[in-house]
XYZ file of C-alpha atoms in Angstrom:
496
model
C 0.000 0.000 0.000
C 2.811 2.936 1.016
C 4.369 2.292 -2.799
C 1.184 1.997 -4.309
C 0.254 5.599 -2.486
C 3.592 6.825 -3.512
C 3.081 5.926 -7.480
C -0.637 7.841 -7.539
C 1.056 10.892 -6.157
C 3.900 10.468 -8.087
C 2.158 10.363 -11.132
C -0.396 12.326 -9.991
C 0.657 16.188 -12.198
C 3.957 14.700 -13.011
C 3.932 17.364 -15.759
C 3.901 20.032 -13.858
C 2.819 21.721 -17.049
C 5.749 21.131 -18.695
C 7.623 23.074 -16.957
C 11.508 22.822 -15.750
C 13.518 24.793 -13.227
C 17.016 25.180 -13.996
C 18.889 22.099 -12.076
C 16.151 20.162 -14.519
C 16.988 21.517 -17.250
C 20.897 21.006 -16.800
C 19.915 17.443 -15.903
C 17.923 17.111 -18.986
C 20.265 18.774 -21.577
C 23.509 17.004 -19.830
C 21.782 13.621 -19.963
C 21.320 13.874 -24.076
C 24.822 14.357 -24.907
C 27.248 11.244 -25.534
C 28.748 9.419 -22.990
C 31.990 10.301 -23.686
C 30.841 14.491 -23.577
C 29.754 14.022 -20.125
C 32.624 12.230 -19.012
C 34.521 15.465 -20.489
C 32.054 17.818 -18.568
C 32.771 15.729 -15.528
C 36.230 16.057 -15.277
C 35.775 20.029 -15.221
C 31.692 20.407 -13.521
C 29.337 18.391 -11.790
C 31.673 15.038 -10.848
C 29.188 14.430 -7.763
C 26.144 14.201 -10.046
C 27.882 12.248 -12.681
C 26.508 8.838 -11.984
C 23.016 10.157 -11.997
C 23.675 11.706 -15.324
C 25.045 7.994 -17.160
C 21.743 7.037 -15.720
C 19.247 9.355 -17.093
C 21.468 9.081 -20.529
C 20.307 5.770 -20.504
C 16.758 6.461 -19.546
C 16.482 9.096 -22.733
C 17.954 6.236 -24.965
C 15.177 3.779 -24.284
C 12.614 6.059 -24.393
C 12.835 10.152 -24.998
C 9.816 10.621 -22.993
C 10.302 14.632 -21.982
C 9.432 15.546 -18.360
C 7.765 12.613 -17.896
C 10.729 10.667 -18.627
C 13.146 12.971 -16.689
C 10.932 12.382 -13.526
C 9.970 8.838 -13.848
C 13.161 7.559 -12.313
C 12.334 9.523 -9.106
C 8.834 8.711 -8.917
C 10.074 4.897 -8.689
C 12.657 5.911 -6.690
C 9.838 6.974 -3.994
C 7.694 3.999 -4.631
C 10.783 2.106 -3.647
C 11.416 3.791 -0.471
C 8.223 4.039 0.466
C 7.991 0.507 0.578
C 11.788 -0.343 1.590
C 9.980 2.548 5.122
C 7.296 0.048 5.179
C 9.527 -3.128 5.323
C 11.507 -1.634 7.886
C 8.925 -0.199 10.420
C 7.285 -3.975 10.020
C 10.245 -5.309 10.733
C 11.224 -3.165 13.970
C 7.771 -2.544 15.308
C 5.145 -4.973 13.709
C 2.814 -4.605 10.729
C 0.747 -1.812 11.665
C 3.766 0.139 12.225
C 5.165 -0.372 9.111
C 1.825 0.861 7.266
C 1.900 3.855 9.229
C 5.199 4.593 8.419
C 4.884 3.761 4.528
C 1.875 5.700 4.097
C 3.698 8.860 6.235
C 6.611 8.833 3.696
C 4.706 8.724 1.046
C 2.543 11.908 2.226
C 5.229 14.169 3.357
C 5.578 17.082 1.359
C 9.336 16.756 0.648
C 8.968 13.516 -0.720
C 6.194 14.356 -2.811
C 8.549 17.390 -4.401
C 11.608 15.584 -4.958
C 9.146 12.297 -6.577
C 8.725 14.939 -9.405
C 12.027 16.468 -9.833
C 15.016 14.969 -12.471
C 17.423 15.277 -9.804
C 19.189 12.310 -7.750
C 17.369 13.456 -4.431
C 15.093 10.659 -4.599
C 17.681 7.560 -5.744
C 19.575 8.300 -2.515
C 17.034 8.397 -0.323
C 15.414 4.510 -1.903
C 19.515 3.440 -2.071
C 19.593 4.426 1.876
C 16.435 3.153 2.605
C 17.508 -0.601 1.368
C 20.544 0.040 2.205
C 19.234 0.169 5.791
C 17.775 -2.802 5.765
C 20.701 -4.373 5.054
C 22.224 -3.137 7.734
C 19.807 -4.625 9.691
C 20.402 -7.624 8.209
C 23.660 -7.549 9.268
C 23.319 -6.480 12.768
C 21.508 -9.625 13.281
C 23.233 -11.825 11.619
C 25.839 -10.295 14.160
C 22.995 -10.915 16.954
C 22.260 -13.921 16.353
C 25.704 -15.473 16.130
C 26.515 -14.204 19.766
C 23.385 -15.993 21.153
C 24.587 -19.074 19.640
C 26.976 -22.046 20.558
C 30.183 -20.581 21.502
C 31.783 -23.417 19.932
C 31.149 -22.647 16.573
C 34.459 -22.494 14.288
C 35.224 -19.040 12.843
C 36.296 -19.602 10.075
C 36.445 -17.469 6.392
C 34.888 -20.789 4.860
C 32.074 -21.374 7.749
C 28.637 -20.710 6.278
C 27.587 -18.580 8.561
C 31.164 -16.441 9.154
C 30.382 -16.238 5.085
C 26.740 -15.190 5.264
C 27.882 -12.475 7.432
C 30.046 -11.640 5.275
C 28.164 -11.368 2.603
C 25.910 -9.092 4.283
C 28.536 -6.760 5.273
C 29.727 -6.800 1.496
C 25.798 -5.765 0.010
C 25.441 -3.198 2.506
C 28.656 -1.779 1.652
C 27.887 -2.034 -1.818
C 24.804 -0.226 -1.621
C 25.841 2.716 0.575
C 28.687 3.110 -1.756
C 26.331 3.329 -4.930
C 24.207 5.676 -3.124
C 27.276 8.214 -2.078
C 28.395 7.947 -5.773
C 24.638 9.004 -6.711
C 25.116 12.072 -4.324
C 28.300 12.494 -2.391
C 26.175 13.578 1.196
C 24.969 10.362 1.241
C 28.497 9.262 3.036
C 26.353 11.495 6.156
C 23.822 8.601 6.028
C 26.920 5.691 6.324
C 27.721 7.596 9.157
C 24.306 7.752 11.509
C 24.417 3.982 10.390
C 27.549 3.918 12.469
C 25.294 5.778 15.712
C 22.704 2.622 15.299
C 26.046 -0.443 14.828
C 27.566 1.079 18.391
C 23.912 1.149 20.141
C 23.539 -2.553 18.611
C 27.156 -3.399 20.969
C 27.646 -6.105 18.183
C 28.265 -4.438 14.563
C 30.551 -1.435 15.300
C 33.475 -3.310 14.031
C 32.411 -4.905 10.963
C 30.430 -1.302 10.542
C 33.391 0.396 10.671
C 35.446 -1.717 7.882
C 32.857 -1.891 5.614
C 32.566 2.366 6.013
C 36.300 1.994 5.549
C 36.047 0.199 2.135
C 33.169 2.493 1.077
C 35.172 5.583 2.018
C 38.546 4.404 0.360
C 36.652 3.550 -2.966
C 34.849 7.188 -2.709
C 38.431 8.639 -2.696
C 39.132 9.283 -5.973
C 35.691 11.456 -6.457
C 36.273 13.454 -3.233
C 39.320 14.253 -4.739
C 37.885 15.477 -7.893
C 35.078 17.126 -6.245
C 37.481 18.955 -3.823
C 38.631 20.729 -7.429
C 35.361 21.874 -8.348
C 34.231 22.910 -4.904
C 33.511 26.564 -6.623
C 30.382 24.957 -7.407
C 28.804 25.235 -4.215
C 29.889 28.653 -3.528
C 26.245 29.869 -4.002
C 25.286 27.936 -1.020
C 24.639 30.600 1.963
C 24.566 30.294 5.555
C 21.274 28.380 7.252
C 18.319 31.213 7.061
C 15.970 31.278 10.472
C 13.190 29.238 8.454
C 16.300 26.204 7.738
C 16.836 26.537 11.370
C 13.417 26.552 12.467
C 12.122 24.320 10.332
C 15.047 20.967 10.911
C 14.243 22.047 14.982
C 10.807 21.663 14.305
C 11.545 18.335 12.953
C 13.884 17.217 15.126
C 11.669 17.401 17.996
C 9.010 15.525 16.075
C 11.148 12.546 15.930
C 12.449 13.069 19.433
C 8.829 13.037 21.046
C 8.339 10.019 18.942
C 11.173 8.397 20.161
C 10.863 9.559 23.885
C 7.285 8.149 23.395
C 8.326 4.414 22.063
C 11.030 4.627 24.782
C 8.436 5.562 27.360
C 5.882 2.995 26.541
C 8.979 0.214 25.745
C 7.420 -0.036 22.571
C 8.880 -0.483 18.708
C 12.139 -1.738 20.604
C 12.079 -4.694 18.533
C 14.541 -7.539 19.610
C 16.924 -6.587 16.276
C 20.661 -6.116 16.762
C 20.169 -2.747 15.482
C 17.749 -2.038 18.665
C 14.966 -0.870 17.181
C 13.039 2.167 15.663
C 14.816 4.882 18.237
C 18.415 3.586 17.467
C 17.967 3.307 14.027
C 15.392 6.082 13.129
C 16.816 9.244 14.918
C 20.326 9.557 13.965
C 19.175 9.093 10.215
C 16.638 11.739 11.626
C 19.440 13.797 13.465
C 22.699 13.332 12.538
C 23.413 14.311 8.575
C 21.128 17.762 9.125
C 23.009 18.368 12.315
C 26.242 17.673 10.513
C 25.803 20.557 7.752
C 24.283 22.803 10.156
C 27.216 22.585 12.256
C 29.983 22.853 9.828
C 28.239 26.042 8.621
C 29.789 28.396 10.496
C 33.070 26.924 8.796
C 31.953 26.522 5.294
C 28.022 27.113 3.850
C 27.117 23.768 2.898
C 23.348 22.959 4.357
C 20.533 22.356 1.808
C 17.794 20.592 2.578
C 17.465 18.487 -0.117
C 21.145 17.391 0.190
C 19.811 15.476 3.149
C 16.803 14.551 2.276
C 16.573 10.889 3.247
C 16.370 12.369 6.685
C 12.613 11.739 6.154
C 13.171 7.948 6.320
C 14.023 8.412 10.038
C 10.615 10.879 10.575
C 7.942 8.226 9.097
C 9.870 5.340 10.887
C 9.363 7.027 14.229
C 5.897 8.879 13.354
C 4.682 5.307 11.903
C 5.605 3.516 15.213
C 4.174 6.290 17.619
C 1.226 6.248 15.754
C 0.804 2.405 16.124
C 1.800 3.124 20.035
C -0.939 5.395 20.538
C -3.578 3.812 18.518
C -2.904 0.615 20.602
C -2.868 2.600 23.869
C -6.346 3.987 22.808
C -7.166 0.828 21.790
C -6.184 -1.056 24.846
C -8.268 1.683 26.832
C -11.417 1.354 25.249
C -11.271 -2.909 25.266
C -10.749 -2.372 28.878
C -14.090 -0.935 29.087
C -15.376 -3.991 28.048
C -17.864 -3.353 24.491
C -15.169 -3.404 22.252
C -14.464 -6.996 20.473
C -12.425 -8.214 17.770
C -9.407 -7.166 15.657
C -11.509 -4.797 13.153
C -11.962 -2.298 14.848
C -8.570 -0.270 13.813
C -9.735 -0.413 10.272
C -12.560 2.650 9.890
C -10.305 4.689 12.895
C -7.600 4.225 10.499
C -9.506 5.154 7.506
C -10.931 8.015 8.984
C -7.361 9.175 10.391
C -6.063 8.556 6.789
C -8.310 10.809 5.440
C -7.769 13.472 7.528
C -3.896 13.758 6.886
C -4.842 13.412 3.261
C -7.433 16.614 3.454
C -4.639 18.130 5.454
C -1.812 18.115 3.181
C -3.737 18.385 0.196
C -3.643 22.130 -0.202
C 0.705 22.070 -0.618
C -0.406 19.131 -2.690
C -1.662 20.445 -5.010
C 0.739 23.763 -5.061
C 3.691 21.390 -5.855
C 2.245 20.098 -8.617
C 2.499 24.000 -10.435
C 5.016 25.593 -12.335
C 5.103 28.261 -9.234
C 6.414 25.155 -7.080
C 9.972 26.226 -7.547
C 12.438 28.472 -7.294
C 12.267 29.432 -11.622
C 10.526 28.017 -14.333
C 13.205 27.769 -17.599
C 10.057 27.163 -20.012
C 7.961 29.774 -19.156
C 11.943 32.210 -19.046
C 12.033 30.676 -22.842
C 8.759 31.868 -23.386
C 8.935 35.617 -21.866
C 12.218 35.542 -24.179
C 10.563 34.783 -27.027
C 7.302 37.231 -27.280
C 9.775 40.090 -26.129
C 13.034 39.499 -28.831
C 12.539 39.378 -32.315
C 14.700 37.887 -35.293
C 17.822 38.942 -35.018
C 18.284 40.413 -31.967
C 21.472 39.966 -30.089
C 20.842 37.927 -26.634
C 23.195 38.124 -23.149
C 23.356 36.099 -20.105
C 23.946 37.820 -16.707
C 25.701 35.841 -15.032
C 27.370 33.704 -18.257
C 24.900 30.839 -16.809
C 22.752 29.085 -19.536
C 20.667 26.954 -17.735
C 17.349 29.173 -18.764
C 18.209 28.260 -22.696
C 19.795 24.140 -21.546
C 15.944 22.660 -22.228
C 14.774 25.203 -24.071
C 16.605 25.851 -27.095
C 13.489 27.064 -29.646
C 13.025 29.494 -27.206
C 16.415 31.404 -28.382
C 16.774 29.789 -31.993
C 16.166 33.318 -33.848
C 18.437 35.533 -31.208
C 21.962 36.083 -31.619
C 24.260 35.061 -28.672
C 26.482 37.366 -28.946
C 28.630 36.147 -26.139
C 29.194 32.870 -26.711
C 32.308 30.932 -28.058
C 31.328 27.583 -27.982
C 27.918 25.634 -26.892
C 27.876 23.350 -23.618
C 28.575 19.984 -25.509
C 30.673 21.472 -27.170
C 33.092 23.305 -24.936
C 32.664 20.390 -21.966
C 31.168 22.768 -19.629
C 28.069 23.531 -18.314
C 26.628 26.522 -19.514
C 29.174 27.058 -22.594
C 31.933 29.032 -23.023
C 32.072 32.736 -23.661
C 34.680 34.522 -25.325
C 36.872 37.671 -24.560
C 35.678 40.906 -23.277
C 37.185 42.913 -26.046
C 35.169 40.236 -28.424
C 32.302 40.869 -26.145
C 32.074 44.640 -26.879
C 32.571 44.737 -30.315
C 29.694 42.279 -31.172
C 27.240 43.712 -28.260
C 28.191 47.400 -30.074
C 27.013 45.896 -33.468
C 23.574 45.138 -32.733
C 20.500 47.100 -32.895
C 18.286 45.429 -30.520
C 19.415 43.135 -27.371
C 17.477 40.879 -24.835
C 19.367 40.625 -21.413
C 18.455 37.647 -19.106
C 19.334 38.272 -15.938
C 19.834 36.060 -12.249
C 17.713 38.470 -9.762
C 19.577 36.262 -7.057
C 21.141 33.388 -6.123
C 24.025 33.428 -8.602
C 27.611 35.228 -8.028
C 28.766 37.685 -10.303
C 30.812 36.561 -13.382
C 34.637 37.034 -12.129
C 36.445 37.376 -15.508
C 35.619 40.807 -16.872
C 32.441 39.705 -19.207
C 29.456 40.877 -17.234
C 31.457 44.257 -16.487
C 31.760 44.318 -20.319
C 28.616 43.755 -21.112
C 27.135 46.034 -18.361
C 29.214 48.655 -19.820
C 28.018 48.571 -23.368
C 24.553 48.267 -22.620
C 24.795 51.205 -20.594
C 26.924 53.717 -22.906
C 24.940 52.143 -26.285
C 21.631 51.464 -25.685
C 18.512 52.264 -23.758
C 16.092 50.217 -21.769
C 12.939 49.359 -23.820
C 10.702 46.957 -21.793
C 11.598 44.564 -18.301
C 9.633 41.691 -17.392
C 10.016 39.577 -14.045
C 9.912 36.065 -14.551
C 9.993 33.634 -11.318
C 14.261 34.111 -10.742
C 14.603 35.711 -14.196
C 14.798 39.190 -15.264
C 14.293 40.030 -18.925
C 14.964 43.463 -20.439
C 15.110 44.328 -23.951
C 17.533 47.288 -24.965
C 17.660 49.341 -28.362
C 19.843 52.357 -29.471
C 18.427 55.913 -28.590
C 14.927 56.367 -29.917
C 14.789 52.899 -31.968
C 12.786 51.595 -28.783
C-alpha cells in the first residue's frame, strides 16, 4: 500500500505543465549528450552528479519521454522507499507500524517534491532506505551469532562467518552506490555507524565496511574537492532552515521519547529498534551541515533529504503506540471486540492527513512550485526578442536556454564561443571581453536575461563588459520579471 500511495502521487501532475527549473533543465540537456561528452564535462563540472547523469542518458535512450521521462526515475525511486519505510517499520515494530510509516513517507511534502524532480534526491534516499535494511540484516546476523553455541568455528569458509560476510559486502555495496549518486549520502553511512555502536555487536564490521566504502569514494572526493567553486552559491542556514530541521527534530524526538516511554517499537533486532535506528538518520546528517556552517556554507535541505526515512519510521511507530494505547483503553471498558476495529479509525485518520496536506499538494504540482521556471523564461524571451536580436546572459549561466533551445533559436548570442557539448562545460563558453564589446556594439536590438539572485557575479571581466556597453549604447525598452529571471530588452536611442 505505502508504494502503491507513492506511485498515484507520483504520477499524480507529473507534468507540472511542462515546466523545468534550472537544475532540470541542466539534468535534462547534460543527460542527451554522448557518454563520452559528459565524461569530459565531468572532469571540469558536476563530478558528484555524474553517476546520476550515465543514468538518465540511458533512460532518454530507451525512451525520450520529456518531463515525464526525466521524472519517472524519481517517482520509482519513492515507490521504492516508500515501501523499503514500510519493510523496515514492520520489521522493527510490527505490521501496523510499518503501514503507518509507509503511508507517512509517502505523504510528506518533501517527498512528494523531490518524486517529481530529475534530480538524484530521490535515488539516494530509496539506495539508503535498502541500504538500511541491510544493515539490519547484518546487525543480526551479528545478533544472532553471539546468542549461539560458543563453539562454533570461525572460520572465512564457515557458512555462517560467510553469510555475514556477505551481508557486510551488500550493505557496503549499496551505501557506496548511493554516495556515488550524491556524495552527502556518506552522512547517512555515518548515523548507520550511531545505530552499529547502540547494537554493541556491529561497530566493528560497521566500521570496515565504512572503511572500504570511504577508500573507494576517494578518488571522487578528490575530484570534487577541485570543483568545490560549485557550491559557492550555497549561503549560511536562514531562520526558516533553522526553524524548520528544529521543528523536525523534535518531532522525531517526542516520537522516540514516546516508544522509549511505553517500551514499545524496541524490537529484539541487533540494530535495537526504531529509536536507534530512526533518529540519527533523523538527526545526525542535518546536524552535521548545520554545524559545519559556520566553517563553510554547505546545508541544503534536499542534500539530506533521506532524513525523512528516520521521521515516518518514528511517526509510523508512535502512531501504532498510541492507537494501541487507545485501543487497549477502550477494550478495557469492556464493548469493544475483535481485531476490526482499527480499520474505519484508520480510515478516517487517513483521510484526515490526506485533506490536510492536500492544499501544498496540489501547489507542488504547479510551475510556481519552484524556485524558476526555464520554459515559461524561454517563453517571456521569445514574445519580447525578435529575429535577429542579439541575446546576453547575466551571469554567463545558460541553464534558462539548456531545455529550451526554440526558445532562443532566432536571437543572436552574442557572447558565446562555444555551446555546452561542445566546450565540456556547463553553460558554454564565452569569449573575450574585447570580443564581447565589439559584437554587443554591433547590434540594434538586445534581450538581457538576468539572475535576480542566487548566482555570483561573473569574475572574468564579461558581465562588467557587457554592463558597460549596454549602458553607454543602448537604452532600456521593456523589463519583465519572470519567477528568478529578469528580462529586459535594450535598443539604441529612440529605436525603442
Amino acid at each position: 500500500m505505502p508504494a502503491a500511495a507513492a506511485l498515484a502521487l507520483g504520477f499524480w501532475g507529473i507534468r507540472r505543465q511542462d515546466s523545468l527549473w534550472s537544475d532540470e533543465a541542466v539534468t535534462y540537456e547534460v543527460a542527451h549528450r554522448s557518454t563520452s561528452d559528459i565524461a569530459r564535462l565531468l572532469a571540469e563540472a558536476d563530478v558528484v552528479h555524474g553517476l546520476h547523469y550515465f543514468l538518465m542518458h540511458a533512460v532518454f535512450a530507451l525512451w525520450e519521454g520529456g518531463t515525464v521521462a526525466l521524472r519517472l526515475p524519481s517517482v520509482l525511486a519513492v515507490a521504492a522507499t516508500a515501501a523499503g519505510v514500510g519493510l523496515l517499520g514492520r520489521r522493527l515494530a510490527g505490521p501496523r507500524a510499518g503501514l503507518f510509516a509507509g503511508l507517512v513517507l509517502a505523504l510528506l511534502p518533501s517527498l512528494q517534491r523531490y518524486a517529481q524532480e530529475g534530480r538524484s534526491y530521490a535515488l539516494v534516499c530509496a539506495l539508503m532506505t535498502w541500504g538500511t535494511w541491510l544493515l539490519l540484516d547484518a546487525l543480526d546476523a551479528g545478533s544472532r551469532k553471539r546468542r549461539a553455541a560458543r563453539g562454533e568455528r570461525r572460520s572465512w569458509l564457515g557458512a555462517r562467518q560467510f553469510g555475514r560476510r556477505f551481508r557486510w559486502a551488500g550493505y557496503g555495496a549499496v551505501m557506496l552506490v548511493a554516495c556515488l549518486v550524491h556524495a552527502f549520502a556518506v552522512l547517512g553511512l555515518a548515523a548507520h555507524g550511531v545505530t552499529a555502536a547502540l547494537s554493541r555487536t556491529g561497530l566493528r564490521p560497521w566500521a570496515t565496511t565504512a572503511s572500504v566504502v570511504s577508500a573507494s569514494l576517494a578518488p571522487l572526493a578528490l575530484v570534487s574537492a577541485t570543483q568545490s567553486g560549485q557550491v559557492s552559491w550555497i549561503a549560511a542556514p536562514a531562520l526558516s532552515d533553522l526553524v524548520d530541521q528544529a521543528v523536525v527534530s523534535a518531532v522525531g524526538v517526542a516520537c522516540a521519547l514516546l516508544l522509549l516511554s511505553g517500551r514499545s517499537g524496541g524490537g529484539t533486532t541487533a540494530a535495537g529498534g526504531v529509536p536507534a535506528l530512526a533518529l540519527p538518520l533523523l538527526l545526525l546528517p542535518a546536524g552535521l551541515l548545520l554545524a559545519l556552517s559556520p566553517l563553510r556554507p554547505l546545508y541544503v535541505d534536499r542534500y539530506v533529504l533521506y532524513g525523512s526515512i528516520g521521521l515516518a519510521l518514528l511517526t509510523g511507530a508512535a502512531l501504532d503506540r498510541a492507537l494501541r494505547h487507545v485501543l487497549t483503553r477502550l477494550r478495557a471498558r469492556g464493548p469493544l471486540r475483535g481485531p476490526r476495529l482499527p480499520v474505519p479509525v484508520v480510515a478516517v485518520a487517513s483521510a484526515l492527513v490526506t485533506l490536510a496536506v492536500l492544499p501544498a499538494s496540489r501547489e507542488l504540482r504547479t510551475p510556481a512550485s519552484r524556485s524558476d521556471d526555464v520554459t515559461a523564461v524561454a517563453e517571456a524571451v521569445r514574445e519580447m526578442g525578435a529575429p535577429g536580436d542579439g541575446l546576453v546572459f547575466l551571469p554567463a549561466r545558460r541553464a534558462w536556454v539548456l531545455a529550451t533551445p526554440d526558445g532562443y533559436a532566432e536571437l543572436d548570442d552574442v557572447a558565446l564561443a562555444d555551446s555546452p557539448a561542445a566546450s565540456g562545460t556547463l553553460f558554454g563558453a564565452e569569449t573575450a571581453p574585447a570580443v564581447i564589446r565589439e559584437r554587443l556594439t554591433a547590434q540594434r536590438r538586445v534581450v538581457a536575461v538576468r539572475d535576480v539572485f542566487g548566482e555570483p557575479r561573473d569574475s572574468t571581466g564579461r558581465r562588467d563588459a557587457k554592463e558597460a556597453v549596454l549602458r553607454a549604447r543602448f537604452e532600456e525598452c521593456g523589463t519583465r520579471r519572470v519567477t528568478r529571471a529578469q528580462i529586459t530588452v535594450y535598443a539604441r536611442p529612440g529605436h525603442c
